[in-house]
Amino acid sequence: MTPRPIPAPRPVALAERFALVRARTRELAEPLSAEDCAIQSMPDASPVKWHLAHTTWFFETFVLERREPERKPFHPHFRVLFNSYYNSVGGKHPRPQRGLLSRPSLDDILAYRKAVESEVAQLLADDALAPDLLWLVELGTHHEQQHQELILTDLKHMLSCNPLRPKYQKQWPLTPVSARQVRWIRFGGGVCEIGHEGEGFAFDNEGPRHKVWLDTFDMASHPVTHGDFVRFIEDGGYQRPELWLSAGWDQVVSQGWQAPLYWQRIDDAWHTFTLHGMAPVERNTPACHVSFFEADAFARWAGARLPTEAEWEVAAANAPTEGNFLESDALHPLALREPSADGMLAQAFGDVWEWTRSDYAPYPGFRPAVGAVGEYNGKFMANQYVLRGGSCATPASHIRPTYRNFFPADARWQFSGLRLARDAR
């Protein structure tokens, strides 16, 4: 197949969106066995079964129970078992132990999904939900799309731990490769505005829109590729402490990093594990599965730096919101498909999340929503950095220029890459 960039999706009615999102999650789980869905391969990941249940817990807890406080739950223990913070019967159940939940079974979870989904769909069809609950349904669909991406990234890590290197999807994505000419694009400084504004959906952390001061800066027209990273490795990038932040060098030494996650030398050539199995590293594809520490070290090696999230948003503001997203079914970053327009970032959206140098912090004037949803979705956690642009596992209707993703500096299992920036010369 030859994947094409996925254009910005058309607006759809909420009932249609709810049905499409729920169906897509089920489709992602269909190729998997019950054993596949139960395994948790690392503390920061979750089993597929937990994702299936947790996204259903959201609709039961925040929509159905709010509409009818006396409603009988599907199961009395599920409200706690699949809560993000308190997910065990009788007390706290830390995230690293989600893989211990052999019960309820996958069939039980699928029955839970079907029951809650049918109830919400009927309420939408009957126009029986108040505006505040309709907003929560919309929030829930975007929350579920976050978990669709996590299903794939967590699953990829789990499958990579299997010495058989099993394939999630057998068909390998083919795409024409165009020669790319990386160039620096200059963006004028001054007072700029970033952040979400308007009636379209956005998470609370994307606003309020506010003014920032930017000095004139340059941004690379293309993301860093795997070929670029091979050159970094060959130049001793993972053996040169002067390139690394001290905490990053600690990770290199303690974890034995020698290349991006999933890379392996086979017959004197770099290969990588993908959702299609092991494959040679394609040098023209955007580099992925690199941590903030690796992105920062690479930028320093290249005589550049990572952009701030404000610089990234200003630079990407005029780029079309289309690219290699989940809907292409490539499930892997792809090489440039066609030359980019002059003065516009190439592959700004899709393929790989791009690290910025910005701490994940609230915007000026941020106020979390009142109640459990605000507590659930309004947390700003220390030692995390912002990523922008979406990836090959991000649903197309989920992304926008103001979207703020965030992960710890040492996280590598996401489809995370980088684009270089520099001060104007």
Short mmCIF file of C-alpha atoms in Angstrom, two decimals:
data_model
loop_
_atom_site.label_atom_id
_atom_site.label_comp_id
_atom_site.label_asym_id
_atom_site.label_seq_id
_atom_site.Cartn_x
_atom_site.Cartn_y
_atom_site.Cartn_z
CA MET A 1 0.00 0.00 0.00
CA THR A 2 1.06 3.62 -0.42
CA PRO A 3 -0.16 5.67 2.55
CA ARG A 4 -1.19 9.22 1.83
CA PRO A 5 -1.27 12.20 4.16
CA ILE A 6 -4.50 12.24 6.12
CA PRO A 7 -6.22 15.63 5.71
CA ALA A 8 -7.83 17.49 8.55
CA PRO A 9 -11.08 15.63 9.29
CA ARG A 10 -14.48 17.04 8.54
CA PRO A 11 -16.66 18.06 11.49
CA VAL A 12 -19.06 15.32 12.53
CA ALA A 13 -22.03 15.19 14.85
CA LEU A 14 -21.23 14.09 18.37
CA ALA A 15 -23.20 10.83 18.11
CA GLU A 16 -21.29 9.90 14.96
CA ARG A 17 -17.99 10.85 16.52
CA PHE A 18 -18.74 8.77 19.60
CA ALA A 19 -19.58 5.72 17.47
CA LEU A 20 -16.50 6.13 15.26
CA VAL A 21 -14.08 6.52 18.16
CA ARG A 22 -15.48 3.57 20.09
CA ALA A 23 -15.39 1.37 16.98
CA ARG A 24 -11.81 2.33 16.23
CA THR A 25 -10.66 1.29 19.71
CA ARG A 26 -12.29 -2.12 19.26
CA GLU A 27 -10.58 -2.48 15.87
CA LEU A 28 -7.18 -1.84 17.42
CA ALA A 29 -7.72 -4.72 19.85
CA GLU A 30 -9.17 -7.20 17.33
CA PRO A 31 -5.84 -8.69 16.13
CA LEU A 32 -4.82 -9.42 19.73
CA SER A 33 -5.28 -12.47 21.90
CA ALA A 34 -6.53 -12.33 25.46
CA GLU A 35 -2.93 -12.95 26.55
CA ASP A 36 -1.71 -9.99 24.47
CA CYS A 37 -4.28 -7.75 26.12
CA ALA A 38 -3.30 -8.69 29.67
CA ILE A 39 0.45 -8.03 29.71
CA GLN A 40 2.11 -4.91 31.11
CA SER A 41 5.75 -4.67 30.02
CA MET A 42 6.90 -1.66 32.04
CA PRO A 43 5.63 0.61 34.85
CA ASP A 44 4.70 3.52 32.54
CA ALA A 45 2.63 1.34 30.21
CA SER A 46 -0.76 -0.28 30.71
CA PRO A 47 -2.27 -3.51 29.37
CA VAL A 48 -4.60 -3.18 26.39
CA LYS A 49 -7.36 -4.64 28.53
CA TRP A 50 -6.96 -1.81 31.02
CA HIS A 51 -7.15 0.82 28.27
CA LEU A 52 -10.36 -0.79 26.97
CA ALA A 53 -11.91 -0.67 30.43
CA HIS A 54 -10.61 2.72 31.54
CA THR A 55 -12.01 4.55 28.51
CA THR A 56 -15.38 2.97 29.30
CA TRP A 57 -15.05 3.87 32.97
CA PHE A 58 -14.81 7.51 31.86
CA PHE A 59 -18.25 7.47 30.19
CA GLU A 60 -19.90 5.50 32.98
CA THR A 61 -18.45 7.72 35.72
CA PHE A 62 -18.65 11.19 34.19
CA VAL A 63 -21.72 10.86 31.96
CA LEU A 64 -24.06 8.06 33.07
CA GLU A 65 -23.58 8.41 36.81
CA ARG A 66 -23.82 12.19 36.67
CA ARG A 67 -27.05 11.97 34.74
CA GLU A 68 -28.51 9.37 37.11
CA PRO A 69 -26.73 9.30 40.50
CA GLU A 70 -28.78 6.29 41.64
CA ARG A 71 -27.99 4.31 38.52
CA LYS A 72 -26.83 0.75 39.18
CA PRO A 73 -23.24 0.39 37.93
CA PHE A 74 -22.27 -2.32 35.49
CA HIS A 75 -20.07 -3.80 38.22
CA PRO A 76 -19.70 -2.35 41.73
CA HIS A 77 -15.90 -2.67 41.69
CA PHE A 78 -15.21 -1.25 38.22
CA ARG A 79 -15.58 2.37 39.35
CA VAL A 80 -12.49 1.96 41.49
CA LEU A 81 -10.69 -0.77 39.56
CA PHE A 82 -10.32 1.28 36.37
CA ASN A 83 -9.91 4.72 37.87
CA SER A 84 -6.59 6.33 36.91
CA TYR A 85 -5.52 6.89 40.49
CA TYR A 86 -7.32 4.37 42.68
CA ASN A 87 -7.71 1.25 40.65
CA SER A 88 -8.03 -1.68 43.00
CA VAL A 89 -10.74 -3.00 45.22
CA GLY A 90 -10.22 -1.73 48.73
CA GLY A 91 -7.43 0.79 48.18
CA LYS A 92 -4.65 2.07 46.01
CA HIS A 93 -3.40 -0.13 43.21
CA PRO A 94 -0.26 1.44 41.73
CA ARG A 95 -0.03 1.87 37.99
CA PRO A 96 2.89 -0.58 37.68
CA GLN A 97 0.58 -3.36 38.94
CA ARG A 98 -2.16 -3.04 36.31
CA GLY A 99 -0.75 -6.11 34.60
CA LEU A 100 -1.70 -8.19 37.64
CA LEU A 101 -5.39 -7.83 36.83
CA SER A 102 -6.01 -11.24 35.27
CA ARG A 103 -9.64 -10.81 36.31
CA PRO A 104 -11.98 -9.47 35.01
CA SER A 105 -11.45 -11.32 31.76
CA LEU A 106 -11.17 -9.71 28.34
CA ASP A 107 -14.69 -10.95 27.55
CA ASP A 108 -15.95 -9.24 30.70
CA ILE A 109 -14.28 -5.99 29.65
CA LEU A 110 -15.75 -6.18 26.15
CA ALA A 111 -19.20 -6.78 27.66
CA TYR A 112 -18.65 -3.72 29.88
CA ARG A 113 -17.73 -1.64 26.84
CA LYS A 114 -20.77 -2.80 24.90
CA ALA A 115 -23.21 -2.08 27.72
CA VAL A 116 -21.96 1.41 28.53
CA GLU A 117 -21.50 2.28 24.87
CA SER A 118 -25.07 1.25 24.04
CA GLU A 119 -26.44 3.31 26.91
CA VAL A 120 -24.56 6.45 25.91
CA ALA A 121 -25.40 6.00 22.23
CA GLN A 122 -29.11 5.70 23.04
CA LEU A 123 -29.04 8.87 25.14
CA LEU A 124 -27.35 10.72 22.28
CA ALA A 125 -29.93 9.40 19.80
CA ASP A 126 -32.76 10.47 22.11
CA ASP A 127 -31.20 13.91 22.68
CA ALA A 128 -31.49 13.13 26.37
CA LEU A 129 -28.24 14.68 27.62
CA ALA A 130 -27.89 18.17 29.04
CA PRO A 131 -25.23 20.47 27.49
CA ASP A 132 -22.73 19.85 30.28
CA LEU A 133 -23.01 16.10 29.74
CA LEU A 134 -22.70 16.48 25.98
CA TRP A 135 -19.44 18.33 26.61
CA LEU A 136 -18.27 15.43 28.75
CA VAL A 137 -19.11 12.96 25.99
CA GLU A 138 -16.98 15.00 23.61
CA LEU A 139 -14.18 15.17 26.18
CA GLY A 140 -14.47 11.40 26.60
CA THR A 141 -14.02 10.77 22.89
CA HIS A 142 -10.81 12.80 22.85
CA HIS A 143 -9.67 11.06 26.01
CA GLU A 144 -10.29 7.72 24.30
CA GLN A 145 -8.26 8.82 21.28
CA GLN A 146 -5.36 9.48 23.62
CA HIS A 147 -5.68 5.90 24.79
CA GLN A 148 -5.86 4.61 21.21
CA GLU A 149 -2.34 5.94 20.73
CA LEU A 150 -1.28 4.51 24.09
CA ILE A 151 -2.68 1.10 23.12
CA LEU A 152 -0.30 1.04 20.15
CA THR A 153 2.77 2.43 21.91
CA ASP A 154 2.31 0.23 24.98
CA LEU A 155 1.60 -2.79 22.77
CA LYS A 156 4.71 -2.12 20.68
CA HIS A 157 6.89 -2.12 23.79
CA MET A 158 5.27 -5.32 25.06
CA LEU A 159 5.74 -7.15 21.74
CA SER A 160 9.36 -5.97 21.53
CA CYS A 161 10.07 -7.84 24.78
CA ASN A 162 9.11 -11.12 23.12
CA PRO A 163 12.19 -12.84 21.58
CA LEU A 164 9.97 -14.04 18.71
CA ARG A 165 9.50 -10.37 17.67
CA PRO A 166 5.82 -10.94 16.78
CA LYS A 167 4.04 -8.73 14.26
CA TYR A 168 0.93 -6.76 15.17
CA GLN A 169 0.30 -5.87 11.53
CA LYS A 170 1.89 -7.95 8.77
CA GLN A 171 1.64 -5.63 5.79
CA TRP A 172 4.63 -3.29 5.58
CA PRO A 173 3.87 0.31 4.56
CA LEU A 174 5.43 1.35 1.26
CA THR A 175 5.83 4.96 0.29
CA PRO A 176 7.67 6.84 -2.44
CA VAL A 177 10.78 8.57 -1.13
CA SER A 178 11.54 12.09 -2.28
CA ALA A 179 14.96 13.59 -1.81
CA ARG A 180 14.69 16.09 1.02
CA GLN A 181 16.62 19.30 1.16
CA VAL A 182 16.81 20.49 4.73
CA ARG A 183 16.88 24.23 5.01
CA TRP A 184 16.50 26.80 7.73
CA ILE A 185 13.28 28.82 7.75
CA ARG A 186 13.39 32.17 9.50
CA PHE A 187 10.52 33.37 11.67
CA GLY A 188 10.34 36.96 12.81
CA GLY A 189 10.31 37.78 16.49
CA GLY A 190 8.21 40.14 18.52
CA VAL A 191 4.94 39.74 20.35
CA CYS A 192 3.13 36.55 19.26
CA GLU A 193 0.04 34.74 20.48
CA ILE A 194 -0.18 31.03 21.23
CA GLY A 195 -2.80 28.76 22.76
CA HIS A 196 -6.29 27.67 21.84
CA GLU A 197 -9.09 30.14 21.22
CA GLY A 198 -12.54 29.65 19.78
CA GLU A 199 -15.39 27.15 19.90
CA GLY A 200 -13.64 24.03 18.66
CA PHE A 201 -12.63 21.36 21.14
CA ALA A 202 -9.35 21.67 23.02
CA PHE A 203 -8.02 20.28 26.27
CA ASP A 204 -7.83 22.71 29.16
CA ASN A 205 -4.02 22.78 29.07
CA GLU A 206 -4.10 24.37 25.59
CA GLY A 207 -5.42 27.68 26.90
CA PRO A 208 -5.93 30.42 27.53
CA ARG A 209 -4.52 32.07 24.44
CA HIS A 210 -1.88 34.54 25.52
CA LYS A 211 0.94 36.73 24.31
CA VAL A 212 4.57 35.66 24.30
CA TRP A 213 7.73 37.46 23.25
CA LEU A 214 9.93 35.65 20.74
CA ASP A 215 13.29 36.68 19.38
CA THR A 216 13.78 35.99 15.70
CA PHE A 217 14.61 32.31 15.24
CA ASP A 218 15.26 29.69 12.59
CA MET A 219 13.52 26.32 12.40
CA ALA A 220 14.60 23.32 10.34
CA SER A 221 12.25 22.64 7.44
CA HIS A 222 12.23 18.88 8.19
CA PRO A 223 12.42 16.67 11.28
CA VAL A 224 15.68 14.90 12.08
CA THR A 225 15.85 11.55 10.27
CA HIS A 226 17.12 8.12 11.21
CA GLY A 227 20.03 8.74 8.86
CA ASP A 228 20.93 11.84 10.82
CA PHE A 229 20.86 9.78 14.00
CA VAL A 230 23.11 7.11 12.47
CA ARG A 231 25.70 9.82 11.82
CA PHE A 232 25.37 10.98 15.43
CA ILE A 233 25.99 7.41 16.62
CA GLU A 234 28.94 6.93 14.27
CA ASP A 235 30.49 10.15 15.58
CA GLY A 236 30.43 8.74 19.11
CA GLY A 237 27.32 10.61 20.22
CA TYR A 238 26.51 8.06 22.93
CA GLN A 239 30.12 8.07 24.21
CA ARG A 240 30.63 11.84 24.57
CA PRO A 241 29.42 13.14 27.94
CA GLU A 242 30.01 16.77 26.91
CA LEU A 243 26.97 16.52 24.62
CA TRP A 244 24.60 15.44 27.34
CA LEU A 245 22.73 16.99 30.22
CA SER A 246 24.04 15.43 33.42
CA ALA A 247 20.79 13.55 34.10
CA GLY A 248 20.80 12.36 30.49
CA TRP A 249 24.35 11.08 30.75
CA ASP A 250 23.33 9.20 33.90
CA GLN A 251 20.69 7.45 31.79
CA VAL A 252 23.18 6.62 29.04
CA VAL A 253 25.53 5.03 31.57
CA SER A 254 22.98 3.29 33.81
CA GLN A 255 20.71 2.05 31.00
CA GLY A 256 23.41 1.30 28.48
CA TRP A 257 21.90 3.46 25.74
CA GLN A 258 23.76 3.13 22.44
CA ALA A 259 21.00 4.01 19.97
CA PRO A 260 17.28 4.91 19.95
CA LEU A 261 14.89 2.45 21.56
CA TYR A 262 14.19 -0.74 19.54
CA TRP A 263 17.39 -0.46 17.45
CA GLN A 264 19.55 -3.55 17.01
CA ARG A 265 22.65 -4.35 14.97
CA ILE A 266 22.00 -7.28 12.61
CA ASP A 267 24.62 -8.28 10.02
CA ASP A 268 26.48 -5.03 10.66
CA ALA A 269 23.42 -2.90 9.86
CA TRP A 270 20.91 -1.13 12.07
CA HIS A 271 17.45 -2.66 12.32
CA THR A 272 14.51 -1.59 14.43
CA PHE A 273 11.46 -3.28 15.90
CA THR A 274 8.18 -2.00 14.50
CA LEU A 275 4.54 -3.00 14.76
CA HIS A 276 5.24 -4.88 11.53
CA GLY A 277 8.14 -6.80 13.09
CA MET A 278 11.88 -6.23 12.68
CA ALA A 279 12.90 -4.04 9.73
CA PRO A 280 16.02 -2.26 8.48
CA VAL A 281 16.31 1.32 9.66
CA GLU A 282 15.15 3.52 6.78
CA ARG A 283 17.48 6.52 6.84
CA ASN A 284 15.00 8.92 5.21
CA THR A 285 12.26 8.45 7.81
CA PRO A 286 11.90 10.78 10.81
CA ALA A 287 13.87 9.54 13.82
CA CYS A 288 11.64 8.20 16.58
CA HIS A 289 11.71 6.59 20.00
CA VAL A 290 14.26 9.05 21.28
CA SER A 291 14.06 10.66 24.71
CA PHE A 292 14.28 14.36 25.46
CA PHE A 293 17.83 13.68 26.64
CA GLU A 294 18.76 12.13 23.28
CA ALA A 295 17.02 14.89 21.33
CA ASP A 296 18.85 17.55 23.33
CA ALA A 297 22.23 15.80 22.91
CA PHE A 298 21.67 15.42 19.17
CA ALA A 299 20.77 19.11 18.85
CA ARG A 300 23.93 20.10 20.69
CA TRP A 301 25.99 17.80 18.46
CA ALA A 302 24.39 19.41 15.39
CA GLY A 303 25.24 22.93 16.60
CA ALA A 304 21.60 23.77 17.16
CA ARG A 305 18.96 23.43 19.88
CA LEU A 306 15.42 22.27 20.42
CA PRO A 307 12.67 24.83 19.83
CA THR A 308 10.49 26.18 22.59
CA GLU A 309 6.86 25.17 22.33
CA ALA A 310 5.95 28.77 21.51
CA GLU A 311 8.43 28.78 18.64
CA TRP A 312 7.07 25.47 17.40
CA GLU A 313 3.46 26.67 17.46
CA VAL A 314 4.25 29.93 15.69
CA ALA A 315 6.32 28.11 13.06
CA ALA A 316 3.65 25.47 12.45
CA ALA A 317 0.69 27.84 12.47
CA ASN A 318 0.40 27.94 8.68
CA ALA A 319 1.30 24.30 8.00
CA PRO A 320 -1.63 22.12 6.91
CA THR A 321 -2.88 19.83 9.66
CA GLU A 322 -2.39 16.69 7.63
CA GLY A 323 0.13 13.91 7.57
CA ASN A 324 0.83 10.29 8.44
CA PHE A 325 -1.67 9.64 11.24
CA LEU A 326 -3.30 6.53 12.70
CA GLU A 327 -5.80 6.39 9.83
CA SER A 328 -3.05 5.73 7.27
CA ASP A 329 -2.47 2.35 8.99
CA ALA A 330 1.27 2.74 8.43
CA LEU A 331 1.88 2.70 12.20
CA HIS A 332 5.44 3.82 11.53
CA PRO A 333 7.05 7.12 10.53
CA LEU A 334 7.36 7.44 6.77
CA ALA A 335 9.82 9.18 4.51
CA LEU A 336 8.86 12.47 2.91
CA ARG A 337 6.14 11.84 0.38
CA GLU A 338 6.40 15.05 -1.63
CA PRO A 339 8.45 18.25 -1.51
CA SER A 340 7.29 20.82 1.02
CA ALA A 341 6.26 24.33 0.14
CA ASP A 342 8.84 27.04 0.55
CA GLY A 343 8.72 28.69 3.95
CA MET A 344 6.55 25.95 5.46
CA LEU A 345 7.50 23.17 7.85
CA ALA A 346 7.44 19.71 6.30
CA GLN A 347 5.88 16.84 8.25
CA ALA A 348 4.94 19.14 11.13
CA PHE A 349 1.94 16.95 11.88
CA GLY A 350 1.92 13.17 12.14
CA ASP A 351 4.86 10.77 11.84
CA VAL A 352 6.57 11.67 15.16
CA TRP A 353 5.89 13.85 18.17
CA GLU A 354 8.55 16.55 18.29
CA TRP A 355 10.28 17.37 21.56
CA THR A 356 10.50 21.00 22.62
CA ARG A 357 12.73 22.47 25.31
CA SER A 358 9.70 23.76 27.25
CA ASP A 359 8.71 22.45 30.65
CA TYR A 360 5.11 21.28 30.88
CA ALA A 361 3.52 24.08 32.90
CA PRO A 362 0.18 25.93 32.94
CA TYR A 363 -0.28 28.92 30.69
CA PRO A 364 -0.79 32.34 32.32
CA GLY A 365 -4.38 32.61 33.52
CA PHE A 366 -5.02 28.86 33.46
CA ARG A 367 -7.92 27.72 35.63
CA PRO A 368 -8.79 24.01 35.93
CA ALA A 369 -12.38 22.89 35.52
CA VAL A 370 -14.34 22.62 38.75
CA GLY A 371 -14.80 19.12 40.17
CA ALA A 372 -13.46 15.70 39.30
CA VAL A 373 -12.84 16.43 35.63
CA GLY A 374 -10.59 19.35 36.54
CA GLU A 375 -8.68 17.18 38.97
CA TYR A 376 -8.57 14.38 36.41
CA ASN A 377 -7.39 16.44 33.44
CA GLY A 378 -5.79 19.57 34.89
CA LYS A 379 -2.63 18.28 36.50
CA PHE A 380 0.79 19.69 35.68
CA MET A 381 3.52 17.34 36.77
CA ALA A 382 7.18 18.08 37.39
CA ASN A 383 10.06 16.95 35.18
CA GLN A 384 8.07 16.63 31.98
CA TYR A 385 8.64 18.35 28.66
CA VAL A 386 6.20 19.37 25.95
CA LEU A 387 5.97 17.61 22.58
CA ARG A 388 4.07 18.90 19.57
CA GLY A 389 2.60 17.74 16.27
CA GLY A 390 1.22 14.22 16.75
CA SER A 391 2.54 10.94 15.43
CA CYS A 392 1.78 8.00 13.15
CA ALA A 393 -0.30 6.57 16.02
CA THR A 394 -2.31 9.76 16.68
CA PRO A 395 -5.89 9.92 15.30
CA ALA A 396 -6.16 12.71 12.73
CA SER A 397 -9.24 14.29 14.33
CA HIS A 398 -7.41 14.49 17.65
CA ILE A 399 -4.59 16.85 16.69
CA ARG A 400 -4.36 20.62 16.18
CA PRO A 401 -1.54 23.19 16.23
CA THR A 402 -2.17 24.07 19.90
CA TYR A 403 -2.12 20.46 21.18
CA ARG A 404 0.34 19.95 24.06
CA ASN A 405 1.64 16.46 24.75
CA PHE A 406 4.09 15.86 27.58
CA PHE A 407 6.38 13.12 28.85
CA PRO A 408 9.31 12.68 31.24
CA ALA A 409 12.76 13.47 29.85
CA ASP A 410 13.83 9.82 29.75
CA ALA A 411 10.67 8.47 28.02
CA ARG A 412 11.44 6.62 24.76
CA TRP A 413 8.55 4.26 24.06
CA GLN A 414 6.39 6.92 22.43
CA PHE A 415 6.80 7.85 18.75
CA SER A 416 8.91 10.84 19.78
CA GLY A 417 11.42 12.63 17.53
CA LEU A 418 12.75 16.13 17.05
CA ARG A 419 13.17 19.13 14.79
CA LEU A 420 16.08 21.52 15.18
CA ALA A 421 15.94 25.23 15.89
CA ARG A 422 18.55 27.94 16.36
CA ASP A 423 18.82 31.59 17.27
CA ALA A 424 18.84 33.90 14.28
CA ARG A 425 22.32 34.66 13.01
#
